[in-house]
mmCIF file of C-alpha atoms in Angstrom:
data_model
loop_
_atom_site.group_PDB
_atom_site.id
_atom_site.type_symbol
_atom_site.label_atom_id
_atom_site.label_comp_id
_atom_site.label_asym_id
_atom_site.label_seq_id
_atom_site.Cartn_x
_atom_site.Cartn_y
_atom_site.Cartn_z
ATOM 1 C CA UNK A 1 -11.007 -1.752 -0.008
ATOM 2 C CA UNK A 2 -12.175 -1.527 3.616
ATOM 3 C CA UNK A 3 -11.077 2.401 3.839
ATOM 4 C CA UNK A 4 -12.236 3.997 0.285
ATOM 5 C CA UNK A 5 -9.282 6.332 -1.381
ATOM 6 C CA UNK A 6 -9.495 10.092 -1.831
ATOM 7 C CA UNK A 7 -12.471 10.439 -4.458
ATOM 8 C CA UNK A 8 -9.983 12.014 -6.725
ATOM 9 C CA UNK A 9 -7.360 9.123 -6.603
ATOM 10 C CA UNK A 10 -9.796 6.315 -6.705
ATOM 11 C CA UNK A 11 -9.102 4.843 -10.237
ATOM 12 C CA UNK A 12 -11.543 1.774 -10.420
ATOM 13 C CA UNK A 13 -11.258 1.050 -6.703
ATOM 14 C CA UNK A 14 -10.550 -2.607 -5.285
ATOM 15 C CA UNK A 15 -9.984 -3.541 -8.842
ATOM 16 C CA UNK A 16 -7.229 -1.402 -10.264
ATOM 17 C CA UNK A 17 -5.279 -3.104 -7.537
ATOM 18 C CA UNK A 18 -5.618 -6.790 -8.824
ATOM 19 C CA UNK A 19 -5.884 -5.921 -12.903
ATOM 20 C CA UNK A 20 -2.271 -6.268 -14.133
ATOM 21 C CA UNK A 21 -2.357 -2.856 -15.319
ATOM 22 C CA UNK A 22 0.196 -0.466 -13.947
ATOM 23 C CA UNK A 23 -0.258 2.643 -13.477
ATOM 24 C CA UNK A 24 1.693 5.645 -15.122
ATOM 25 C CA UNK A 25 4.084 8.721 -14.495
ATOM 26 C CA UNK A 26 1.108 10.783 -13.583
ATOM 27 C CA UNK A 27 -0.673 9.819 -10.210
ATOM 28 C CA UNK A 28 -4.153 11.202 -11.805
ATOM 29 C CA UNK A 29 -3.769 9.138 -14.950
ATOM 30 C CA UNK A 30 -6.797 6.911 -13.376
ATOM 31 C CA UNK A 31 -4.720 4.035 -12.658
ATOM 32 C CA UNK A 32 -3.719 4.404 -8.921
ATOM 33 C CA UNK A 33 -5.367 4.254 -6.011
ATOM 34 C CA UNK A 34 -4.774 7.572 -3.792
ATOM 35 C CA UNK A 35 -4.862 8.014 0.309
ATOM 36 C CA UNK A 36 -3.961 11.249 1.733
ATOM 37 C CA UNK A 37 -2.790 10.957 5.401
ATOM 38 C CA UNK A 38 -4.856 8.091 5.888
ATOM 39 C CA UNK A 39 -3.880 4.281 6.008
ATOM 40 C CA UNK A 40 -4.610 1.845 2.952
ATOM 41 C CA UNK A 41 -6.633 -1.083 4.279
ATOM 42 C CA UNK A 42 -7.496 -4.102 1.952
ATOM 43 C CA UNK A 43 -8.964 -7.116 2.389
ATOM 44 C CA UNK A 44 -8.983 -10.533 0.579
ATOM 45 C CA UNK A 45 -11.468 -13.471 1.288
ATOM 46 C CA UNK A 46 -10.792 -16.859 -0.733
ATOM 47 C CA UNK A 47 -13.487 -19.499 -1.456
ATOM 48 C CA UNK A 48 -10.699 -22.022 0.194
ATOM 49 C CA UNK A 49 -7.231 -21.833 1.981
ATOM 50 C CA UNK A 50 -4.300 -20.304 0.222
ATOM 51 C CA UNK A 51 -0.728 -20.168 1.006
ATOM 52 C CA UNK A 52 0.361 -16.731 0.584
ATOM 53 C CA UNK A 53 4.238 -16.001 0.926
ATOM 54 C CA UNK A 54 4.817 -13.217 -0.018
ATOM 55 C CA UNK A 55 2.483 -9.355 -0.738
ATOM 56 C CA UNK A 56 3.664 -7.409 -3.342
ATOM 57 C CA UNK A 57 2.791 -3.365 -3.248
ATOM 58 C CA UNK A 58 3.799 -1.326 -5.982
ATOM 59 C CA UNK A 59 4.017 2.407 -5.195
ATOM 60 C CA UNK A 60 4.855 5.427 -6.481
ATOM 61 C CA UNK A 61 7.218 8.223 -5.126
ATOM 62 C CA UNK A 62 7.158 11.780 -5.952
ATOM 63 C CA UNK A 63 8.102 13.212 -3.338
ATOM 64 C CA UNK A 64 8.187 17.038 -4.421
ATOM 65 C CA UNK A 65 4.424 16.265 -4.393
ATOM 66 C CA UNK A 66 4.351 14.385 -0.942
ATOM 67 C CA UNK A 67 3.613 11.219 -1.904
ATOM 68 C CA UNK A 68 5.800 8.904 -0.300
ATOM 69 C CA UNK A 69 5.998 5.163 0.213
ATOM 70 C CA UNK A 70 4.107 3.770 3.191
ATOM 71 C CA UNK A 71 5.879 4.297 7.174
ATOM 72 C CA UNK A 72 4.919 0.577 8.056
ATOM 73 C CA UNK A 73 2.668 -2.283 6.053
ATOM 74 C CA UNK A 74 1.329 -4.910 7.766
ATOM 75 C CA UNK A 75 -0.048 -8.209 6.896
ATOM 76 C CA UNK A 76 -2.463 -9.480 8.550
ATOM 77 C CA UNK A 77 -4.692 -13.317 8.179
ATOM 78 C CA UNK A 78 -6.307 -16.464 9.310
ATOM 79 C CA UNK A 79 -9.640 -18.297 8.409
ATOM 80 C CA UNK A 80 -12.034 -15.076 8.976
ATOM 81 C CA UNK A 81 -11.584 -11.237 9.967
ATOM 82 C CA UNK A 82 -12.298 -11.828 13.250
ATOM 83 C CA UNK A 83 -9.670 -14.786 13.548
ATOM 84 C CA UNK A 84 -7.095 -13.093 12.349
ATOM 85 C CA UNK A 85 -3.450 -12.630 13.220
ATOM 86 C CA UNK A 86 -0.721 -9.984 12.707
ATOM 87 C CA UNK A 87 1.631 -12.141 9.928
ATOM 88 C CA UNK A 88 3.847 -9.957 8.947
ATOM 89 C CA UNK A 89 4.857 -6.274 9.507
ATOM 90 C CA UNK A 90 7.983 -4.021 7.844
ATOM 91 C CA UNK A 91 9.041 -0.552 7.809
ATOM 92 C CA UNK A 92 10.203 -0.100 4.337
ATOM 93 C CA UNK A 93 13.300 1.895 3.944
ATOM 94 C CA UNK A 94 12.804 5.563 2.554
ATOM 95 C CA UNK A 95 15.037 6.539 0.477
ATOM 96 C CA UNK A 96 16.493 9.817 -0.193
ATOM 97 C CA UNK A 97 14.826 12.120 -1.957
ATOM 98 C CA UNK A 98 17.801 12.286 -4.915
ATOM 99 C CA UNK A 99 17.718 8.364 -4.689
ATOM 100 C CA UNK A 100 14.228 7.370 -4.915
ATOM 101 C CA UNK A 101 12.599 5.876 -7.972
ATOM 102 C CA UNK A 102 9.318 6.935 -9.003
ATOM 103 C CA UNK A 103 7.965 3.848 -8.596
ATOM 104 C CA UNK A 104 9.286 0.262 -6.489
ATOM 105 C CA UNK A 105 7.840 -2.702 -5.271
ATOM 106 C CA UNK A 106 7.478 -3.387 -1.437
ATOM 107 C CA UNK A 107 7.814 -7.108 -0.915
ATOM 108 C CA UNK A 108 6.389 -8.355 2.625
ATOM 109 C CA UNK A 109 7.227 -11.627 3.424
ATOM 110 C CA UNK A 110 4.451 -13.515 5.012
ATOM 111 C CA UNK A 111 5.076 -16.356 7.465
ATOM 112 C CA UNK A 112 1.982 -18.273 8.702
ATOM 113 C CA UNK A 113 0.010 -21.616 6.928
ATOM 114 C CA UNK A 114 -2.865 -21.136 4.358
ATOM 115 C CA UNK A 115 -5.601 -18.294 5.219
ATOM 116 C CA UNK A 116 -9.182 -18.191 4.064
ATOM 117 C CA UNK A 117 -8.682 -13.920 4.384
ATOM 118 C CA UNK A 118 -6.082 -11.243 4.150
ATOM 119 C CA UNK A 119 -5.647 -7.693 5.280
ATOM 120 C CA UNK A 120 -2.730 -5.331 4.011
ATOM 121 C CA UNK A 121 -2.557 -2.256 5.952
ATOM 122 C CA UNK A 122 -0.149 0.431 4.441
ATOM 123 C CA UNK A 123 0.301 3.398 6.885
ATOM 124 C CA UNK A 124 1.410 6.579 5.824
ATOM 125 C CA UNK A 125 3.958 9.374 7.041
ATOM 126 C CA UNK A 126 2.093 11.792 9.317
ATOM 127 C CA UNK A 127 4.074 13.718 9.230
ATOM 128 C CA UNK A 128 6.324 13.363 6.548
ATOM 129 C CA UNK A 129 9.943 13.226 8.504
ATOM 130 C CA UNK A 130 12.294 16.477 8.457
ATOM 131 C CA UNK A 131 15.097 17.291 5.708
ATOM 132 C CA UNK A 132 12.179 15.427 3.060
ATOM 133 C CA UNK A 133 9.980 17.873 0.735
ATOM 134 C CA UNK A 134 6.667 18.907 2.490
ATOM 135 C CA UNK A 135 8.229 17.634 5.936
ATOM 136 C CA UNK A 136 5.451 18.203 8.656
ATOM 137 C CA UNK A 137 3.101 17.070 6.186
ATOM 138 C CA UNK A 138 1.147 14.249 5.680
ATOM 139 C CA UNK A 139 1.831 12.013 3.212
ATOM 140 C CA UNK A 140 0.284 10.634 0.149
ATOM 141 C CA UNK A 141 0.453 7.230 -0.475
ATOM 142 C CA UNK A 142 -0.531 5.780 -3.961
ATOM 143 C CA UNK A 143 -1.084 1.960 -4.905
ATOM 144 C CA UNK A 144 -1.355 0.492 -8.421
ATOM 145 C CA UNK A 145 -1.149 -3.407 -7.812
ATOM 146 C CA UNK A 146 -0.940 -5.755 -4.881
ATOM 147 C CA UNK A 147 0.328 -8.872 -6.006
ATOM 148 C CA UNK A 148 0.199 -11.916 -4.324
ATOM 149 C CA UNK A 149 2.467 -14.838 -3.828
#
């Protein structure tokens, strides 16, 4: 985790994210990683080049208690931080409040050849948009897994 979560949403930090173990109906159930307003920025470094297709970002949605899915993700990689390149970037669709699931997958597609590091940046509603619970608000965003293809 380059930015750290809310230190009451920070389950086991970098590693809840990777562990296969998802989290539950209750965001404070020390499984899921919490930001509040702020963007979730990760970072992966591999010993050698990896294709990566596809990021994976399970969240959770409860929006009566303003947590929300993230406004924009992007993907970011290349050999090294400082090398790297914008790879992908999406604007998941947000749902309707009498629609939404408390919990979905984001899939990003990522275009580009084999990186050496990866950076997933998950931006949140500031504010959250109008005719959604706690509009003007910002949003929560909370991350169990990040799976990697």
């Amino acid at each position: 985790l380059i930015r750290p979560p809310d230190s009451r949403y920070k389950a086991r930090g970098a590693f809840s994210l990777s562990d296969l173990v998802s989290g539950g109906e209750n965001h404070a159930d020390g499984r899921w990683v919490g930001f509040h307003g702020q963007p979730m920025i990760v970072s992966a470094h591999f010993d050698r080049a990896q294709r990566v297709d596809s990021v994976g970002i399970s969240v959770k949605q409860v929006y009566g208690a303003h947590i929300y899915p993230p406004q924009q993700i992007e993907i970011w990689g290349g050999p090294d931080s400082a090398a790297s390149q914008l790879l992908s970037s999406v604007r998941p669709a947000l749902e309707m409040p009498d629609k939404a699931a408390a919990g979905r997958v984001i899939n990003v597609p990522v275009k580009g050849g084999a990186v050496r590091y990866l950076r997933i940046v998950a931006e949140p509603f500031v504010p959250i948009p109008a005719k959604y619970p706690a509009e003007g608000n910002p949003a929560w965003i909370f991350v169990d897994e990040i799976i990697m293809n």
